[in-house]
Coordinates of C-alpha atoms in Angstrom, one line a residue:
M1 CA 84.1 55.9 127.4
N2 CA 81.5 58.1 129.1
L3 CA 84.3 60.4 130.2
L4 CA 85.4 60.7 126.6
M5 CA 81.9 61.3 125.4
T6 CA 81.3 64.2 127.8
P7 CA 83.4 66.8 125.9
L8 CA 81.7 65.8 122.7
S9 CA 78.1 65.6 124.1
S10 CA 78.5 69.0 125.8
Y11 CA 80.0 70.5 122.6
I12 CA 77.1 69.3 120.5
L13 CA 74.7 70.4 123.2
S14 CA 76.2 73.9 123.3
M15 CA 76.0 74.1 119.5
L16 CA 72.3 73.1 119.5
I17 CA 71.5 75.6 122.2
L18 CA 73.2 78.3 120.1
I19 CA 71.3 77.2 117.0
I20 CA 67.8 77.2 118.7
P21 CA 67.4 81.1 118.7
L22 CA 68.2 81.1 115.0
L23 CA 65.1 79.0 114.3
S24 CA 62.9 82.0 115.1
P25 CA 65.0 85.0 114.0
N26 CA 62.1 87.4 113.6
S27 CA 60.8 87.1 117.2
S28 CA 60.6 90.4 119.0
N29 CA 62.8 89.3 121.9
F30 CA 65.4 87.5 119.8
H31 CA 68.2 89.5 121.3
F32 CA 67.3 88.4 124.8
K33 CA 67.1 84.7 123.7
T34 CA 70.5 85.1 122.1
K35 CA 72.0 86.3 125.4
T36 CA 70.5 83.4 127.3
A37 CA 71.6 80.9 124.7
V38 CA 75.2 82.1 124.8
K39 CA 75.2 82.2 128.6
T40 CA 73.8 78.6 128.9
A41 CA 76.3 77.4 126.3
F42 CA 79.1 78.9 128.3
F43 CA 78.1 77.1 131.5
I44 CA 77.7 73.8 129.6
S45 CA 81.1 74.2 127.9
T46 CA 82.9 74.5 131.3
I47 CA 82.0 70.9 132.2
P48 CA 84.6 69.3 129.8
L49 CA 87.1 72.0 130.9
L50 CA 86.7 71.0 134.6
L51 CA 86.9 67.3 133.6
M52 CA 90.1 68.0 131.7
I53 CA 91.7 69.8 134.6
N54 CA 90.6 67.1 137.0
E55 CA 91.3 64.0 135.0
T56 CA 93.5 65.2 132.1
A57 CA 91.2 63.7 129.4
E58 CA 92.9 63.2 126.0
T59 CA 91.7 64.3 122.6
V60 CA 88.3 63.2 121.4
S61 CA 87.6 63.2 117.7
I62 CA 84.6 62.1 115.8
S63 CA 84.0 61.9 112.0
W64 CA 80.8 61.5 109.9
K65 CA 81.1 60.6 106.3
W66 CA 80.0 63.5 104.1
F67 CA 81.0 63.1 100.4
N68 CA 83.9 61.9 98.2
I69 CA 85.5 63.7 95.3
L70 CA 87.2 60.9 93.2
S71 CA 89.4 59.1 95.8
T72 CA 89.5 62.0 98.4
P73 CA 87.1 61.6 101.3
F74 CA 85.6 64.7 102.8
N75 CA 84.2 64.1 106.3
I76 CA 82.4 66.2 108.9
S77 CA 85.1 65.9 111.5
I78 CA 85.2 67.3 115.0
Q79 CA 88.3 67.2 117.1
L80 CA 88.2 68.3 120.8
D81 CA 91.8 68.5 122.2
H82 CA 93.0 70.6 125.1
Y83 CA 93.2 73.7 122.8
S84 CA 89.5 73.5 121.8
I85 CA 88.3 72.6 125.3
I86 CA 90.1 75.6 126.8
F87 CA 89.3 78.1 124.1
I88 CA 85.6 77.4 123.6
P89 CA 84.5 78.4 127.2
I90 CA 86.7 81.5 126.9
A91 CA 85.2 82.5 123.6
L92 CA 81.7 81.8 125.0
M93 CA 82.3 83.9 128.1
V94 CA 83.7 86.8 126.2
T95 CA 80.8 86.6 123.7
W96 CA 78.3 86.4 126.6
S97 CA 79.7 89.6 128.1
I98 CA 79.7 91.3 124.7
V99 CA 76.2 90.2 123.7
E100 CA 74.8 91.4 127.0
Y101 CA 76.7 94.8 126.6
S102 CA 75.2 95.0 123.0
L103 CA 71.7 95.0 124.6
W104 CA 72.6 98.5 126.0
Y105 CA 74.8 99.7 123.1
M106 CA 72.5 98.8 120.3
H107 CA 69.2 99.4 122.1
S108 CA 68.1 102.2 119.7
D109 CA 69.1 100.4 116.5
I110 CA 66.0 99.3 114.5
K111 CA 67.7 96.2 113.2
I112 CA 68.9 94.9 116.6
Q113 CA 67.6 91.4 115.8
L114 CA 69.6 91.1 112.7
F115 CA 72.7 92.4 114.6
F116 CA 72.3 89.6 117.2
K117 CA 71.7 87.0 114.4
Y118 CA 75.0 88.0 112.8
L119 CA 76.8 87.8 116.2
L120 CA 75.4 84.3 116.8
I121 CA 76.3 83.0 113.4
F122 CA 79.8 84.4 113.8
L123 CA 80.1 82.5 117.2
L124 CA 79.0 79.2 115.6
A125 CA 81.5 79.7 112.8
M126 CA 84.3 80.4 115.3
M127 CA 83.4 77.3 117.4
L128 CA 83.5 75.2 114.2
L129 CA 86.9 76.7 113.4
V130 CA 88.5 75.8 116.7
S131 CA 87.1 72.3 116.9
A132 CA 87.7 71.3 113.2
G133 CA 89.2 67.9 112.7
N134 CA 90.2 68.4 109.1
F135 CA 91.2 71.3 106.8
L136 CA 87.8 71.4 105.1
M137 CA 85.9 72.0 108.3
L138 CA 88.5 74.5 109.3
F139 CA 88.1 76.3 106.0
I140 CA 84.3 76.4 106.4
G141 CA 84.7 78.1 109.9
W142 CA 87.4 80.3 108.4
E143 CA 85.2 81.6 105.6
G144 CA 82.2 81.9 108.0
V145 CA 84.0 84.3 110.4
G146 CA 85.3 86.2 107.3
I147 CA 81.9 86.9 105.9
M148 CA 80.4 87.7 109.3
S149 CA 83.2 90.2 109.8
Y150 CA 82.3 91.8 106.5
L151 CA 78.6 92.1 107.4
L152 CA 79.4 93.5 110.9
I153 CA 82.1 96.0 109.9
G154 CA 79.7 97.4 107.3
W155 CA 76.8 97.6 109.8
Y156 CA 76.5 101.4 109.4
F157 CA 76.7 101.0 105.6
T158 CA 75.3 104.5 104.9
R159 CA 78.7 105.9 106.0
S160 CA 81.1 105.5 103.1
N161 CA 84.0 104.8 105.5
A162 CA 82.2 101.8 106.9
G163 CA 81.5 100.3 103.5
A164 CA 85.1 100.9 102.4
A165 CA 86.4 99.4 105.6
A166 CA 84.3 96.2 105.2
L167 CA 85.4 95.8 101.6
Q168 CA 89.0 96.4 102.6
A169 CA 88.7 93.6 105.3
V170 CA 87.4 91.2 102.7
L171 CA 90.0 92.0 100.1
Y172 CA 92.9 91.6 102.5
N173 CA 91.4 88.4 103.8
R174 CA 91.0 87.2 100.1
I175 CA 94.9 87.1 99.9
G176 CA 95.0 84.8 102.9
D177 CA 92.2 82.7 101.5
I178 CA 94.1 82.2 98.3
G179 CA 97.0 80.9 100.4
F180 CA 94.7 78.6 102.3
L181 CA 93.1 77.2 99.2
F182 CA 96.5 76.6 97.5
A183 CA 97.6 74.6 100.5
L184 CA 94.2 72.7 100.6
F185 CA 94.4 71.8 96.9
W186 CA 98.0 70.8 97.2
L187 CA 97.2 68.4 100.1
I188 CA 94.2 67.0 98.1
S189 CA 96.3 66.4 95.0
S190 CA 99.4 65.0 96.8
H191 CA 98.0 63.1 99.8
D192 CA 94.3 62.5 98.8
S193 CA 93.3 63.6 102.3
V194 CA 92.5 66.8 104.3
D195 CA 92.5 65.0 107.7
L196 CA 94.8 66.9 110.2
N197 CA 96.4 63.8 111.9
F198 CA 97.0 62.0 108.6
I199 CA 98.7 65.0 107.1
F200 CA 100.9 65.6 110.1
S201 CA 102.5 62.2 109.5
M202 CA 103.5 63.1 106.0
G203 CA 106.4 65.2 104.6
H204 CA 105.8 68.9 104.0
P205 CA 107.5 71.1 101.4
T206 CA 108.3 74.7 102.4
P207 CA 105.9 76.4 99.8
L208 CA 103.0 74.6 101.4
L209 CA 103.9 75.9 104.9
L210 CA 104.4 79.4 103.5
A211 CA 100.9 79.3 101.9
F212 CA 99.5 78.6 105.4
I213 CA 101.6 81.3 106.9
I214 CA 100.2 83.8 104.4
A215 CA 96.7 82.7 105.2
A216 CA 97.4 83.3 108.9
A217 CA 99.1 86.6 108.3
S218 CA 96.1 88.0 106.5
K219 CA 93.5 86.8 109.1
S220 CA 95.7 87.9 112.0
A221 CA 96.7 91.3 110.4
Q222 CA 100.4 90.8 110.3
F223 CA 102.7 93.4 108.7
G224 CA 102.0 93.9 105.0
L225 CA 98.4 92.8 105.4
H226 CA 97.6 94.8 108.6
P227 CA 95.7 98.0 107.4
W228 CA 92.3 96.4 107.4
L229 CA 92.3 95.8 111.2
A230 CA 92.5 99.5 112.1
S231 CA 89.9 100.4 109.4
A232 CA 87.6 97.7 110.8
M233 CA 87.0 100.0 113.8
E234 CA 84.2 101.6 111.7
G235 CA 81.9 98.9 112.9
P236 CA 79.9 99.2 116.2
T237 CA 82.1 98.8 119.3
P238 CA 80.7 95.4 120.3
V239 CA 81.9 94.1 116.9
S240 CA 85.3 95.6 117.5
A241 CA 85.4 93.9 120.9
L242 CA 84.2 90.5 119.7
L243 CA 85.7 90.1 116.2
H244 CA 88.7 92.4 116.1
S245 CA 90.2 91.7 119.5
S246 CA 89.3 88.5 121.1
T247 CA 88.0 85.9 118.6
M248 CA 88.2 86.3 114.9
V249 CA 91.6 87.9 114.5
V250 CA 93.2 85.1 116.5
A251 CA 92.0 82.5 113.9
G252 CA 95.2 83.0 111.9
V253 CA 97.4 82.3 115.0
F254 CA 95.1 79.4 115.8
L255 CA 95.7 77.9 112.4
L256 CA 99.4 78.1 113.0
I257 CA 99.0 76.4 116.4
R258 CA 96.9 73.7 114.7
I259 CA 99.5 73.0 112.0
H260 CA 102.4 73.3 114.3
P261 CA 103.5 69.6 113.9
M262 CA 104.1 70.5 110.2
I263 CA 106.1 73.7 111.0
E264 CA 108.2 72.6 113.9
S265 CA 111.0 70.9 111.9
N266 CA 111.0 73.4 109.0
Q267 CA 113.5 76.1 109.7
T268 CA 112.4 78.4 106.9
A269 CA 108.8 78.5 108.1
L270 CA 109.8 79.1 111.7
T271 CA 112.1 81.9 110.7
T272 CA 109.4 83.5 108.6
C273 CA 107.0 83.4 111.5
L274 CA 109.6 84.8 113.9
C275 CA 110.6 87.7 111.7
L276 CA 107.1 88.5 110.5
G277 CA 105.8 88.5 114.1
A278 CA 108.6 90.7 115.3
I279 CA 108.1 93.3 112.5
S280 CA 104.4 93.3 113.0
T281 CA 104.5 93.7 116.8
A282 CA 107.0 96.6 116.5
F283 CA 105.3 98.4 113.6
A284 CA 101.8 98.1 115.1
A285 CA 103.0 99.4 118.5
T286 CA 104.6 102.4 116.7
C287 CA 101.4 103.0 114.8
A288 CA 99.4 103.0 118.1
L289 CA 101.7 105.8 119.5
T290 CA 100.7 108.3 116.9
Q291 CA 96.9 107.6 116.9
N292 CA 94.4 109.9 118.6
D293 CA 91.3 107.8 118.0
V294 CA 90.8 105.6 121.1
K295 CA 89.5 102.6 119.2
K296 CA 92.3 102.8 116.7
I297 CA 94.9 102.8 119.5
I298 CA 93.3 99.6 120.9
A299 CA 93.1 98.1 117.4
Y300 CA 96.8 98.6 116.7
S301 CA 97.6 97.2 120.1
T302 CA 95.6 94.1 119.1
S303 CA 97.8 93.8 115.9
S304 CA 100.9 94.2 118.1
Q305 CA 99.8 91.4 120.4
L306 CA 99.0 89.1 117.5
G307 CA 102.6 89.8 116.3
L308 CA 103.8 88.6 119.7
M309 CA 101.8 85.4 119.3
V310 CA 103.3 84.7 115.9
V311 CA 106.8 85.3 117.5
A312 CA 105.9 82.5 120.0
I313 CA 105.1 80.2 117.1
G314 CA 108.4 81.1 115.4
L315 CA 110.1 80.1 118.7
N316 CA 108.5 76.6 118.5
M317 CA 106.3 77.5 121.5
P318 CA 102.7 77.2 120.3
H319 CA 101.4 76.6 123.8
L320 CA 102.6 80.1 124.8
A321 CA 100.9 81.6 121.7
F322 CA 97.7 79.8 122.7
F323 CA 98.1 81.0 126.3
H324 CA 98.5 84.6 125.1
I325 CA 95.4 84.2 122.9
C326 CA 93.4 83.2 126.0
T327 CA 94.5 85.9 128.4
H328 CA 94.5 88.6 125.7
A329 CA 90.8 87.9 124.9
F330 CA 89.7 89.1 128.4
F331 CA 91.5 92.4 128.7
K332 CA 91.2 93.4 125.1
A333 CA 87.5 92.8 124.9
M334 CA 87.1 94.7 128.2
L335 CA 89.2 97.7 126.9
F336 CA 86.9 97.9 123.8
L337 CA 83.7 97.7 125.9
C338 CA 85.0 100.5 128.2
S339 CA 86.0 102.6 125.2
G340 CA 82.4 102.0 123.8
S341 CA 81.0 103.2 127.1
I342 CA 83.2 106.3 127.1
I343 CA 82.4 107.1 123.4
H344 CA 78.6 106.7 124.0
N345 CA 78.7 108.9 127.1
L346 CA 80.6 111.6 125.4
N347 CA 78.1 111.9 122.5
D348 CA 80.1 109.7 120.1
E349 CA 83.5 111.4 120.7
Q350 CA 86.4 109.1 119.9
D351 CA 89.3 111.5 120.1
I352 CA 91.3 111.0 123.3
R353 CA 92.4 114.7 123.2
K354 CA 88.8 115.7 123.8
M355 CA 88.3 113.5 126.9
G356 CA 90.1 113.9 130.3
G357 CA 88.9 113.8 133.9
L358 CA 86.6 110.9 133.4
Q359 CA 87.9 109.3 136.6
K360 CA 85.4 111.4 138.5
T361 CA 82.4 111.0 136.1
L362 CA 82.9 107.4 135.0
P363 CA 84.8 105.8 137.9
F364 CA 84.0 102.2 137.1
T365 CA 84.7 102.3 133.4
T366 CA 88.0 104.2 133.8
S367 CA 89.1 101.9 136.6
C368 CA 88.5 98.9 134.2
V369 CA 90.4 100.8 131.4
S370 CA 93.3 101.1 133.9
V371 CA 93.1 97.4 134.9
G372 CA 92.9 96.3 131.2
S373 CA 95.8 98.5 130.2
L374 CA 98.0 97.3 133.1
A375 CA 97.2 93.7 132.1
L376 CA 98.2 94.5 128.5
M377 CA 101.5 96.0 129.7
G378 CA 102.3 92.8 131.5
T379 CA 102.0 94.1 135.1
P380 CA 103.0 91.2 137.4
Y381 CA 100.2 88.8 138.5
L382 CA 97.5 90.2 136.1
A383 CA 96.5 88.0 133.2
G384 CA 98.8 89.5 130.6
F385 CA 101.9 89.0 132.7
F386 CA 101.8 85.2 132.7
S387 CA 101.7 84.8 128.9
K388 CA 103.5 87.9 127.8
D389 CA 106.4 87.4 130.2
A390 CA 106.7 83.7 129.2
I391 CA 107.0 84.6 125.5
I392 CA 109.7 87.3 126.2
E393 CA 111.6 84.9 128.5
A394 CA 111.4 82.3 125.8
I395 CA 112.8 84.7 123.1
N396 CA 115.5 85.9 125.5
T397 CA 116.8 82.4 126.3
S398 CA 116.5 80.9 122.8
N399 CA 119.0 80.9 120.0
V400 CA 117.3 83.6 118.0
N401 CA 117.7 86.4 115.5
A402 CA 119.0 89.4 117.3
W403 CA 116.8 91.8 115.3
A404 CA 113.7 89.9 116.1
L405 CA 114.6 90.0 119.8
T406 CA 115.3 93.8 119.7
L407 CA 112.1 94.6 117.9
T408 CA 110.0 92.5 120.3
I409 CA 111.6 94.2 123.3
I410 CA 111.0 97.7 121.8
A411 CA 107.4 96.8 121.1
T412 CA 107.0 95.6 124.7
S413 CA 108.2 99.0 125.9
F414 CA 105.9 100.8 123.4
T415 CA 102.9 98.9 124.8
A416 CA 103.4 100.6 128.1
V417 CA 103.7 104.0 126.4
Y418 CA 100.4 103.9 124.4
S419 CA 98.5 102.2 127.2
L420 CA 99.5 105.0 129.6
R421 CA 98.6 107.6 127.0
V422 CA 95.1 106.3 126.9
I423 CA 94.8 106.2 130.7
Y424 CA 96.3 109.7 131.0
F425 CA 94.2 111.4 128.3
A426 CA 90.9 109.7 129.2
S427 CA 90.9 109.4 132.9
M428 CA 93.3 111.8 134.5
M429 CA 93.7 115.6 134.8
H430 CA 90.7 117.8 134.0
P431 CA 87.8 117.4 131.5
R432 CA 88.3 118.7 128.0
F433 CA 84.9 117.7 126.6
N434 CA 81.7 119.6 126.0
V435 CA 80.1 120.7 129.3
I436 CA 76.5 119.8 128.1
V437 CA 77.2 116.1 127.9
S438 CA 75.1 113.9 130.2
I439 CA 77.2 111.1 131.6
N440 CA 75.7 107.9 133.2
E441 CA 77.3 104.5 133.5
N442 CA 75.0 103.1 136.2
N443 CA 73.3 100.5 134.0
P444 CA 73.7 96.8 134.9
T445 CA 74.0 95.9 131.2
I446 CA 77.1 98.0 131.0
I447 CA 78.6 97.2 134.4
N448 CA 78.1 93.4 134.6
P449 CA 79.9 92.4 131.3
I450 CA 82.8 94.7 132.0
K451 CA 83.0 93.4 135.6
R452 CA 83.1 89.8 134.4
L453 CA 85.9 90.6 131.9
A454 CA 87.7 92.6 134.6
F455 CA 87.8 89.5 136.9
G456 CA 89.0 87.5 133.9
S457 CA 91.7 90.1 133.2
V458 CA 93.0 89.7 136.8
I459 CA 92.8 85.9 137.4
A460 CA 92.6 84.2 134.0
G461 CA 96.4 84.1 133.6
L462 CA 96.9 82.4 136.9
I463 CA 94.2 79.7 136.2
I464 CA 95.2 79.0 132.6
N465 CA 98.8 78.8 133.6
Q466 CA 97.9 75.8 135.8
I467 CA 96.1 73.9 133.0
I468 CA 98.1 74.5 129.8
T469 CA 100.6 71.7 129.0
P470 CA 103.8 72.8 127.3
T471 CA 104.5 71.2 124.0
S472 CA 108.3 71.6 124.3
P473 CA 110.7 71.8 127.3
M474 CA 110.6 75.1 129.1
T475 CA 113.7 77.0 130.3
M476 CA 113.3 77.2 134.0
T477 CA 116.5 79.0 135.0
M478 CA 118.0 82.1 133.5
P479 CA 120.2 85.1 134.6
P480 CA 118.2 87.9 136.4
H481 CA 118.7 90.4 133.6
L482 CA 117.0 88.1 131.1
K483 CA 114.2 87.2 133.6
L484 CA 113.5 90.9 134.3
A485 CA 114.0 92.2 130.8
A486 CA 110.3 92.5 130.0
L487 CA 109.4 94.1 133.3
V488 CA 112.3 96.6 133.1
V489 CA 111.5 97.8 129.6
S490 CA 107.8 98.1 130.5
I491 CA 108.5 100.2 133.6
L492 CA 111.0 102.4 131.6
G493 CA 108.3 102.9 128.9
F494 CA 105.7 103.7 131.6
I495 CA 107.9 106.3 133.3
I496 CA 108.9 108.0 130.0
A497 CA 105.3 108.0 128.8
L498 CA 104.1 109.6 132.0
D499 CA 106.7 112.3 131.6
L500 CA 105.8 112.9 127.9
A501 CA 102.0 112.9 128.7
S502 CA 102.3 115.5 131.4
I503 CA 104.5 117.7 129.1
S504 CA 102.1 117.5 126.2
W505 CA 98.9 118.1 128.2
T506 CA 97.3 121.5 127.5
K507 CA 94.2 123.2 128.9
T508 CA 92.3 122.8 125.6
P509 CA 92.7 120.1 122.9
Q510 CA 95.5 121.1 120.5
K511 CA 94.9 120.2 116.8
S512 CA 98.4 120.7 115.5
N513 CA 100.6 118.2 117.1
L514 CA 103.6 116.0 116.3
S515 CA 101.5 112.9 115.5
K516 CA 100.6 114.4 112.0
S517 CA 104.2 114.8 111.0
I518 CA 105.3 111.3 112.2
N519 CA 102.1 109.5 111.3
T520 CA 102.6 105.8 110.6
S521 CA 99.5 105.5 108.4
F522 CA 101.8 106.1 105.4
Y523 CA 101.4 102.4 104.7
P524 CA 97.7 102.4 103.7
L525 CA 98.3 105.7 101.8
L526 CA 101.1 104.0 99.9
L527 CA 99.2 100.9 99.2
H528 CA 95.7 102.2 98.6
R529 CA 96.4 105.6 97.0
L530 CA 99.8 106.0 95.5
I531 CA 100.3 102.5 93.9
P532 CA 96.8 102.3 92.3
S533 CA 96.9 106.0 91.1
S534 CA 100.4 105.7 89.7
T535 CA 99.4 102.4 87.9
L536 CA 96.3 104.0 86.5
N537 CA 98.1 107.2 85.4
F538 CA 100.8 105.1 83.8
S539 CA 98.2 103.2 81.8
L540 CA 96.4 106.4 80.9
R541 CA 99.6 107.9 79.5
T542 CA 100.5 104.7 77.7
S543 CA 97.1 104.4 76.1
S544 CA 96.9 108.1 75.1
H545 CA 100.4 108.0 73.6
L546 CA 99.8 104.8 71.7
I547 CA 96.3 105.5 70.4
D548 CA 96.2 109.3 70.0
T549 CA 99.7 110.2 69.0
L550 CA 100.8 107.0 67.2
W551 CA 97.8 105.3 65.8
L552 CA 95.6 108.3 65.0
E553 CA 98.3 110.9 64.2
K554 CA 101.1 109.0 62.5
V555 CA 99.6 105.8 61.0
G556 CA 95.8 106.3 61.0
P557 CA 93.6 109.0 59.4
K558 CA 96.0 111.9 59.7
G559 CA 98.9 109.8 58.6
L560 CA 97.0 108.7 55.5
A561 CA 96.0 112.3 54.7
E562 CA 99.6 113.5 55.0
L563 CA 100.8 110.7 52.7
Q564 CA 98.4 111.9 50.0
L565 CA 99.4 115.5 50.1
P566 CA 102.7 115.5 48.1
P567 CA 101.3 113.7 45.0
I568 CA 98.2 115.9 45.0
T569 CA 100.3 119.2 45.1
K570 CA 102.5 117.9 42.3
N571 CA 99.4 117.1 40.2
Q572 CA 98.0 120.6 40.8
E573 CA 101.2 122.2 39.6
I574 CA 100.8 120.3 36.3
Q575 CA 97.2 121.2 35.8
Q576 CA 97.7 125.0 35.5
G577 CA 96.8 125.5 31.8
L578 CA 100.3 126.6 30.7
I579 CA 101.0 125.6 27.0
K580 CA 104.8 125.1 27.7
V581 CA 103.9 122.4 30.3
Y582 CA 101.7 120.6 27.8
L583 CA 104.2 120.9 25.0
S584 CA 107.0 119.6 27.3
I585 CA 104.9 116.6 28.3
F586 CA 104.0 115.9 24.6
I587 CA 107.7 116.0 23.5
F588 CA 108.7 113.9 26.5
S589 CA 106.1 111.3 25.7
T590 CA 107.0 111.2 22.0
L591 CA 110.7 110.7 22.8
M592 CA 109.8 107.9 25.2
C593 CA 107.7 106.1 22.6
L594 CA 110.5 106.4 20.0
I595 CA 113.1 105.0 22.4
I596 CA 110.9 102.1 23.4

């Protein structure tokens, strides 16, 4: 019993430690308290993880009665299974690194306390989401991370782009929330319960599962609902690193992993996941190729990796999706922190065409960019390799849609292309930035967080590989060409990219380049500009034709006036004072009287 209580007690303890700084939010050293709290919570949360590795503890769940609506009980329910126990320490470690980094990045911001308060509330919402035991708790965490995302993307709210990006994130997430709420209400009305384990034992119609998939697609920026993730880069870099790479955006995939017992036997839902994930991963990888903003490249790469996780769920392999979430958190957060360090050192320059030669001036940062990019490509024995290769082997050996397979393989090769492009344009060759920039990365608050994440990017895959338990049988043997497929396409992509990068390199940054003519941001343009403007123009034309030409001209005032004109003119002709007219009328009237 004590062993089972340990995960729960350490979970509650970490939550309390994270809440303590929020009790005095106006204290002058609030941001330092936050860092200490997150760090302590991380060390406490590793205890259940070590116990689970050592003694393979089962799921612990606990429920407190909260309230009833008619016959439906709503409880405060916490469930700590191996997913929560593995993910919470990872989320806390990544957050600890990012919070420490924010001390340097946001040091001159006058509202730094508020910023850290937002980060802390976000972290609490995320922990609630991954440890929820019923759909109501999951929804509270889901909405919590959504609203904090809005507040943090719009941090520099005086820039119109930032406000627009924050609103865009909320509106895209609203679509997913509608899906989630539909599913929630359906479960309440049909099963009188929102408890996960109870609902898993029931039958599930396809529309219910599709509602959940829509919810996940909006939160995890899948194709069709993806533009908000790239726009979210308007927020400060620590926000991009925490919310839009490692923790918040994986909430959608986490929901699909949670409800996997419902999906696993429904072919429609699995196929939807597979095709949606494959389209997303290929489209986002293509978008990343044409971008020049370093943060947008990394953002699209996040979207692409999320697509790969959704593919894993479509293959009935949720443990691989979860594995990829865990390894991806380390190197993606690190890539963002390194890009933030580069941007700050180059006087807020985000265009990769105006970097170059940073290997000499920022050796540590650029080395970590290289390590992170290599991990992202799936270089053998770095973190990304274990999860990414496993997903691609699974898709290679399963009975799967050929298009989904092709798109995933293409996206894998594109990953190597855009990663190399960032390394080449930022670190290699000679500088193309302004000579008067002062560059200095020798600050422990920059170096230490990136160093921790770099260690994670190297060894996390190996460690997590040992402790994750497969939910379905794994294919252990396969022909060499299937086993090596992922590696071969990555190496091919890498070689082609190196060639292309060296051809396209010029002495000074060139503005007119190919990426404008083959820009993949046509999607937001179509969705946010053309469709609304054509709708509004159509309504304008309709209303002006109906009101102005029809109602006012033909039927209304002008119409009435024109109707009156013929009788008036006739009357005028009669009243001209001619005696013959009067005599004619007199004779005509007399005749009429006689006849009558």
